[in-house]
Amino acid sequence: MSNEITITAARLIRDVPAAEVRIDDALIALSSLMTSVVTARRDTVGVPAVKGQAAIRRLMKAQVALVGVSGEILRIHGELADIGRETAGYDLHECPSIAGTVTGVQAGSA
């Protein structure tokens, strides 16, 4: 395997799980924001329930879109793992579970 493939693989092994974690973090942040917005609407005396409904719907759409992005990244992860097996001969039984974990490739090469 060429050094270029090793460097590229190390970069992907680092970056793909990191992207997955960041998307999960964004989904958690949106969920927290949704909780805060709905709680504020409920707890604010004198404000009709209709107020804030548009913001809540937009937050919901953003959450759905982010779940879609998460699914696409997971599919990309699988495709890249397949390419790694086919191209570089990696024996990938299990991808790194967290960003920064490297199996079979030196992380310092990236």
XYZ file of N, CA, C and O in Angstrom:
440
model
N 0.854 -1.171 0.000
C 0.000 0.000 0.000
C 0.897 1.230 0.000
O 1.873 1.309 0.728
N 0.552 2.201 -0.830
C 1.373 3.400 -0.932
C 1.203 4.281 0.298
O 0.196 4.212 1.009
N 2.189 5.120 0.525
C 2.153 6.056 1.646
C 0.987 7.030 1.488
O 0.372 7.428 2.478
N 0.663 7.401 0.255
C -0.446 8.329 0.003
C -1.773 7.727 0.463
O -2.596 8.398 1.077
N -1.976 6.449 0.175
C -3.206 5.773 0.612
C -3.237 5.702 2.137
O -4.277 5.921 2.757
N -2.102 5.415 2.758
C -2.035 5.344 4.213
C -2.403 6.678 4.840
O -3.171 6.732 5.801
N -1.874 7.763 4.296
C -2.166 9.106 4.815
C -3.641 9.441 4.613
O -4.310 9.937 5.520
N -4.167 9.149 3.437
C -5.576 9.415 3.151
C -6.480 8.608 4.072
O -7.457 9.126 4.612
N -6.156 7.343 4.263
C -6.955 6.486 5.138
C -6.929 7.001 6.573
O -7.976 7.038 7.244
N -5.777 7.423 7.044
C -5.667 7.950 8.410
C -6.533 9.194 8.581
O -7.202 9.358 9.611
N -6.531 10.044 7.582
C -7.348 11.256 7.635
C -8.837 10.901 7.690
O -9.595 11.460 8.490
N -9.255 9.949 6.861
C -10.666 9.551 6.849
C -11.069 8.848 8.141
O -12.165 9.070 8.661
N -10.185 8.024 8.672
C -10.458 7.323 9.925
C -10.648 8.322 11.064
O -11.424 8.088 11.988
N -9.980 9.452 10.977
C -10.128 10.511 11.982
C -11.367 11.364 11.706
O -12.145 11.661 12.607
N -11.579 11.749 10.443
C -12.590 12.751 10.113
C -14.020 12.220 10.059
O -14.955 12.938 10.420
N -14.212 10.996 9.606
C -15.584 10.470 9.489
C -16.237 10.336 10.868
O -17.339 10.866 11.074
N -15.619 9.670 11.841
C -16.255 9.604 13.165
C -16.412 10.984 13.808
O -17.395 11.229 14.509
N -15.470 11.882 13.560
C -15.583 13.240 14.110
C -16.815 13.944 13.554
O -17.541 14.625 14.288
N -17.085 13.769 12.267
C -18.281 14.365 11.661
C -19.541 13.755 12.272
O -20.515 14.469 12.554
N -19.540 12.449 12.486
C -20.695 11.782 13.097
C -20.971 12.339 14.493
O -22.120 12.612 14.855
N -19.920 12.531 15.270
C -20.072 13.063 16.632
C -20.607 14.494 16.586
O -21.502 14.861 17.364
N -20.095 15.306 15.670
C -20.556 16.699 15.580
C -22.020 16.783 15.162
O -22.760 17.642 15.640
N -22.441 15.904 14.275
C -23.849 15.887 13.879
C -24.711 15.492 15.073
O -25.763 16.094 15.324
N -24.280 14.494 15.832
C -25.018 14.111 17.041
C -25.075 15.277 18.029
O -26.117 15.527 18.642
N -23.964 15.992 18.191
C -23.940 17.157 19.080
C -24.936 18.222 18.618
O -25.633 18.824 19.438
N -25.004 18.445 17.307
C -25.952 19.423 16.772
C -27.385 18.973 17.018
O -28.260 19.788 17.366
N -27.647 17.692 16.871
C -28.985 17.166 17.116
C -29.373 17.323 18.591
O -30.506 17.701 18.917
N -28.428 17.080 19.481
C -28.669 17.278 20.915
C -28.936 18.755 21.201
O -29.860 19.091 21.963
N -28.160 19.648 20.593
C -28.354 21.087 20.803
C -29.727 21.535 20.311
O -30.410 22.321 20.982
N -30.148 21.033 19.150
C -31.479 21.376 18.646
C -32.569 20.844 19.559
O -33.584 21.518 19.791
N -32.381 19.649 20.076
C -33.369 19.077 20.997
C -33.466 19.913 22.271
O -34.567 20.165 22.781
N -32.347 20.363 22.780
C -32.339 21.220 23.972
C -33.027 22.553 23.679
O -33.801 23.051 24.498
N -32.749 23.105 22.507
C -33.390 24.359 22.120
C -34.898 24.171 21.999
O -35.676 25.015 22.451
N -35.317 23.066 21.405
C -36.753 22.788 21.287
C -37.392 22.740 22.667
O -38.460 23.329 22.890
N -36.750 22.061 23.606
C -37.262 21.981 24.968
C -37.398 23.373 25.577
O -38.423 23.708 26.184
N -36.386 24.196 25.394
C -36.408 25.548 25.957
C -37.507 26.406 25.341
O -38.199 27.145 26.048
N -37.674 26.317 24.028
C -38.687 27.123 23.348
C -40.087 26.702 23.791
O -40.930 27.551 24.116
N -40.358 25.409 23.810
C -41.692 24.932 24.206
C -41.959 25.259 25.676
O -43.061 25.691 26.036
N -40.964 25.097 26.525
C -41.119 25.424 27.946
C -41.389 26.915 28.125
O -42.265 27.305 28.904
N -40.662 27.744 27.401
C -40.868 29.192 27.491
C -42.271 29.567 27.051
O -42.939 30.403 27.685
N -42.745 28.973 25.982
C -44.095 29.272 25.505
C -45.136 28.847 26.541
O -46.064 29.586 26.839
N -44.954 27.679 27.096
C -45.904 27.176 28.093
C -45.904 28.012 29.364
O -46.951 28.291 29.952
N -44.717 28.429 29.799
C -44.578 29.086 31.100
C -44.749 30.600 31.062
O -44.758 31.238 32.114
N -44.848 31.186 29.882
C -44.981 32.638 29.789
C -46.458 33.003 29.840
O -47.217 32.720 28.914
N -46.820 33.628 30.950
C -48.213 33.987 31.186
C -48.645 35.074 30.212
O -47.908 36.027 29.943
N -49.847 34.922 29.677
C -50.421 35.944 28.817
C -50.031 35.830 27.355
O -50.479 36.628 26.532
N -49.188 34.870 27.018
C -48.789 34.683 25.626
C -49.610 33.528 25.061
O -49.570 32.415 25.602
N -50.350 33.780 23.989
C -51.160 32.701 23.423
C -50.296 31.569 22.867
O -49.155 31.787 22.433
N -50.862 30.369 22.868
C -50.137 29.188 22.396
C -49.695 29.321 20.947
O -48.698 28.727 20.534
N -50.430 30.119 20.177
C -50.099 30.306 18.759
C -48.735 30.997 18.586
O -48.020 30.732 17.624
N -48.391 31.820 19.546
C -47.092 32.498 19.467
C -45.983 31.462 19.609
O -46.023 30.594 20.458
N -45.032 31.545 18.778
C -43.905 30.621 18.822
C -44.123 29.346 18.037
O -43.181 28.568 17.871
N -45.339 29.126 17.560
C -45.610 27.889 16.831
C -44.764 27.797 15.560
O -44.254 26.729 15.228
N -44.593 28.924 14.871
C -43.780 28.919 13.645
C -42.328 28.547 13.961
O -41.705 27.764 13.235
N -41.811 29.074 15.055
C -40.436 28.744 15.451
C -40.319 27.263 15.813
O -39.331 26.599 15.454
N -41.316 26.744 16.492
C -41.302 25.324 16.874
C -41.334 24.443 15.625
O -40.598 23.458 15.527
N -42.155 24.819 14.664
C -42.219 24.036 13.416
C -40.883 24.093 12.672
O -40.431 23.092 12.128
N -40.240 25.250 12.660
C -38.937 25.364 11.993
C -37.883 24.513 12.702
O -37.044 23.878 12.058
N -37.910 24.525 14.021
C -36.986 23.679 14.777
C -37.212 22.204 14.460
O -36.260 21.438 14.305
N -38.480 21.819 14.377
C -38.800 20.433 14.050
C -38.256 20.080 12.660
O -37.665 19.015 12.475
N -38.435 20.975 11.695
C -37.918 20.719 10.345
C -36.396 20.609 10.360
O -35.815 19.774 9.657
N -35.753 21.453 11.160
C -34.287 21.391 11.267
C -33.854 20.056 11.869
O -32.868 19.448 11.418
N -34.580 19.574 12.874
C -34.254 18.280 13.478
C -34.410 17.151 12.466
O -33.538 16.281 12.366
N -35.504 17.164 11.731
C -35.731 16.124 10.720
C -34.619 16.161 9.669
O -34.100 15.112 9.266
N -34.246 17.365 9.245
C -33.178 17.493 8.247
C -31.859 16.956 8.802
O -31.111 16.262 8.098
N -31.582 17.241 10.058
C -30.337 16.771 10.667
C -30.321 15.256 10.828
O -29.276 14.620 10.648
N -31.454 14.673 11.123
C -31.543 13.207 11.180
C -31.247 12.632 9.789
O -30.559 11.614 9.660
N -31.734 13.300 8.749
C -31.426 12.875 7.382
C -29.942 12.964 7.078
O -29.357 12.060 6.475
N -29.324 14.052 7.499
C -27.880 14.222 7.314
C -27.125 13.108 8.041
O -26.184 12.526 7.494
N -27.555 12.812 9.248
C -26.909 11.748 10.021
C -26.967 10.423 9.271
O -25.967 9.691 9.189
N -28.115 10.108 8.708
C -28.257 8.872 7.935
C -27.350 8.839 6.726
O -26.745 7.808 6.407
N -27.238 9.975 6.044
C -26.361 10.045 4.869
C -24.897 9.848 5.270
O -24.150 9.138 4.583
N -24.480 10.454 6.370
C -23.095 10.288 6.830
C -22.827 8.829 7.208
O -21.751 8.292 6.911
N -23.802 8.175 7.819
C -23.621 6.754 8.150
C -23.480 5.912 6.887
O -22.666 4.983 6.844
N -24.250 6.246 5.850
C -24.119 5.521 4.576
C -22.738 5.772 3.954
O -22.103 4.859 3.431
N -22.304 7.027 4.008
C -20.970 7.378 3.487
C -19.902 6.596 4.238
O -18.967 6.063 3.628
N -20.032 6.510 5.551
C -19.080 5.768 6.372
C -18.974 4.327 5.877
O -17.879 3.791 5.687
N -20.123 3.701 5.647
C -20.130 2.328 5.155
C -19.490 2.199 3.785
O -18.722 1.262 3.530
N -19.799 3.149 2.902
C -19.204 3.106 1.560
C -17.694 3.272 1.612
O -16.957 2.574 0.909
N -17.222 4.200 2.463
C -15.778 4.408 2.583
C -15.089 3.189 3.189
O -13.980 2.832 2.778
N -15.742 2.539 4.139
C -15.165 1.308 4.710
C -15.046 0.233 3.633
O -14.035 -0.476 3.557
N -16.071 0.129 2.775
C -16.012 -0.837 1.671
C -14.866 -0.511 0.723
O -14.127 -1.406 0.289
N -14.694 0.763 0.406
C -13.602 1.180 -0.476
C -12.262 0.844 0.168
O -11.339 0.375 -0.498
N -12.159 1.063 1.492
C -10.918 0.739 2.200
C -10.584 -0.736 2.111
O -9.423 -1.112 1.921
N -11.593 -1.576 2.228
C -11.357 -3.019 2.117
C -10.928 -3.386 0.697
O -10.022 -4.185 0.497
N -11.601 -2.801 -0.286
C -11.319 -3.144 -1.683
C -9.996 -2.561 -2.168
O -9.233 -3.232 -2.859
N -9.726 -1.314 -1.809
C -8.567 -0.600 -2.348
C -7.289 -0.860 -1.564
O -6.251 -1.127 -2.132
N -7.409 -0.762 -0.242
C -6.210 -0.833 0.586
C -6.061 -2.180 1.274
O -5.065 -2.413 1.943
N -7.037 -3.039 1.134
C -6.949 -4.351 1.758
C -7.105 -4.315 3.262
O -6.666 -5.223 3.953
N -7.744 -3.261 3.791
C -7.954 -3.186 5.233
C -8.904 -4.275 5.676
O -9.894 -4.564 5.026
N -8.600 -4.867 6.804
C -9.473 -5.856 7.411
C -10.257 -5.135 8.499
O -9.921 -5.185 9.677
N -11.290 -4.410 8.090
C -12.052 -3.578 9.016
C -13.228 -4.370 9.580
O -14.272 -4.476 8.972
N -13.027 -4.932 10.746
C -14.121 -5.640 11.398
C -15.020 -4.655 12.124
O -16.209 -4.850 12.238
N -14.411 -3.616 12.638
C -15.167 -2.618 13.394
C -14.498 -1.270 13.208
O -13.302 -1.119 13.401
N -15.284 -0.269 12.822
C -14.751 1.082 12.656
C -14.508 1.689 14.026
O -15.119 1.285 15.010
N -13.641 2.689 14.092
C -13.408 3.353 15.381
C -14.719 3.878 15.943
O -15.522 4.444 15.220
N -14.934 3.673 17.232
C -16.194 4.087 17.837
C -16.206 5.563 18.205
O -17.260 6.139 18.389
N -15.031 6.184 18.328
C -14.982 7.612 18.636
C -13.953 8.284 17.752
O -13.028 7.655 17.266
N -14.140 9.595 17.537
C -13.202 10.356 16.721
C -11.814 10.279 17.340
O -11.659 10.339 18.546
N -10.814 10.137 16.508
C -9.444 10.087 16.976
C -8.927 8.681 17.187
O -7.731 8.487 17.320
N -9.790 7.704 17.220
C -9.372 6.320 17.368
C -8.933 5.812 16.002
O -9.622 6.006 15.026
N -7.784 5.187 15.941
C -7.258 4.717 14.669
C -6.948 3.234 14.808
O -6.341 2.808 15.777
N -7.397 2.437 13.817
C -7.073 1.017 13.823
C -6.315 0.682 12.548
O -6.775 0.956 11.465
N -5.123 0.146 12.700
C -4.380 -0.317 11.544
C -3.600 0.749 10.793
O -2.877 0.451 9.885
N -3.757 2.016 11.141
C -3.066 3.089 10.443
C -2.532 4.051 11.499
O -3.192 4.330 12.486
N -1.351 4.571 11.275
C -0.780 5.522 12.204
C -1.430 6.880 12.034
O -1.421 7.461 10.970
N -2.023 7.426 13.108
C -2.722 8.714 13.049
C -1.753 9.855 12.755
O -2.106 10.832 12.131
N -0.522 9.763 13.181
C 0.442 10.822 12.984
C 0.827 11.022 11.534
O 1.474 11.997 11.184
N 0.453 10.115 10.648
C 0.803 10.218 9.236
C -0.043 11.208 8.487
O 0.266 11.580 7.386
N -1.180 11.613 9.070
C -2.110 12.500 8.362
C -1.632 13.915 8.299
O -0.918 14.423 9.041
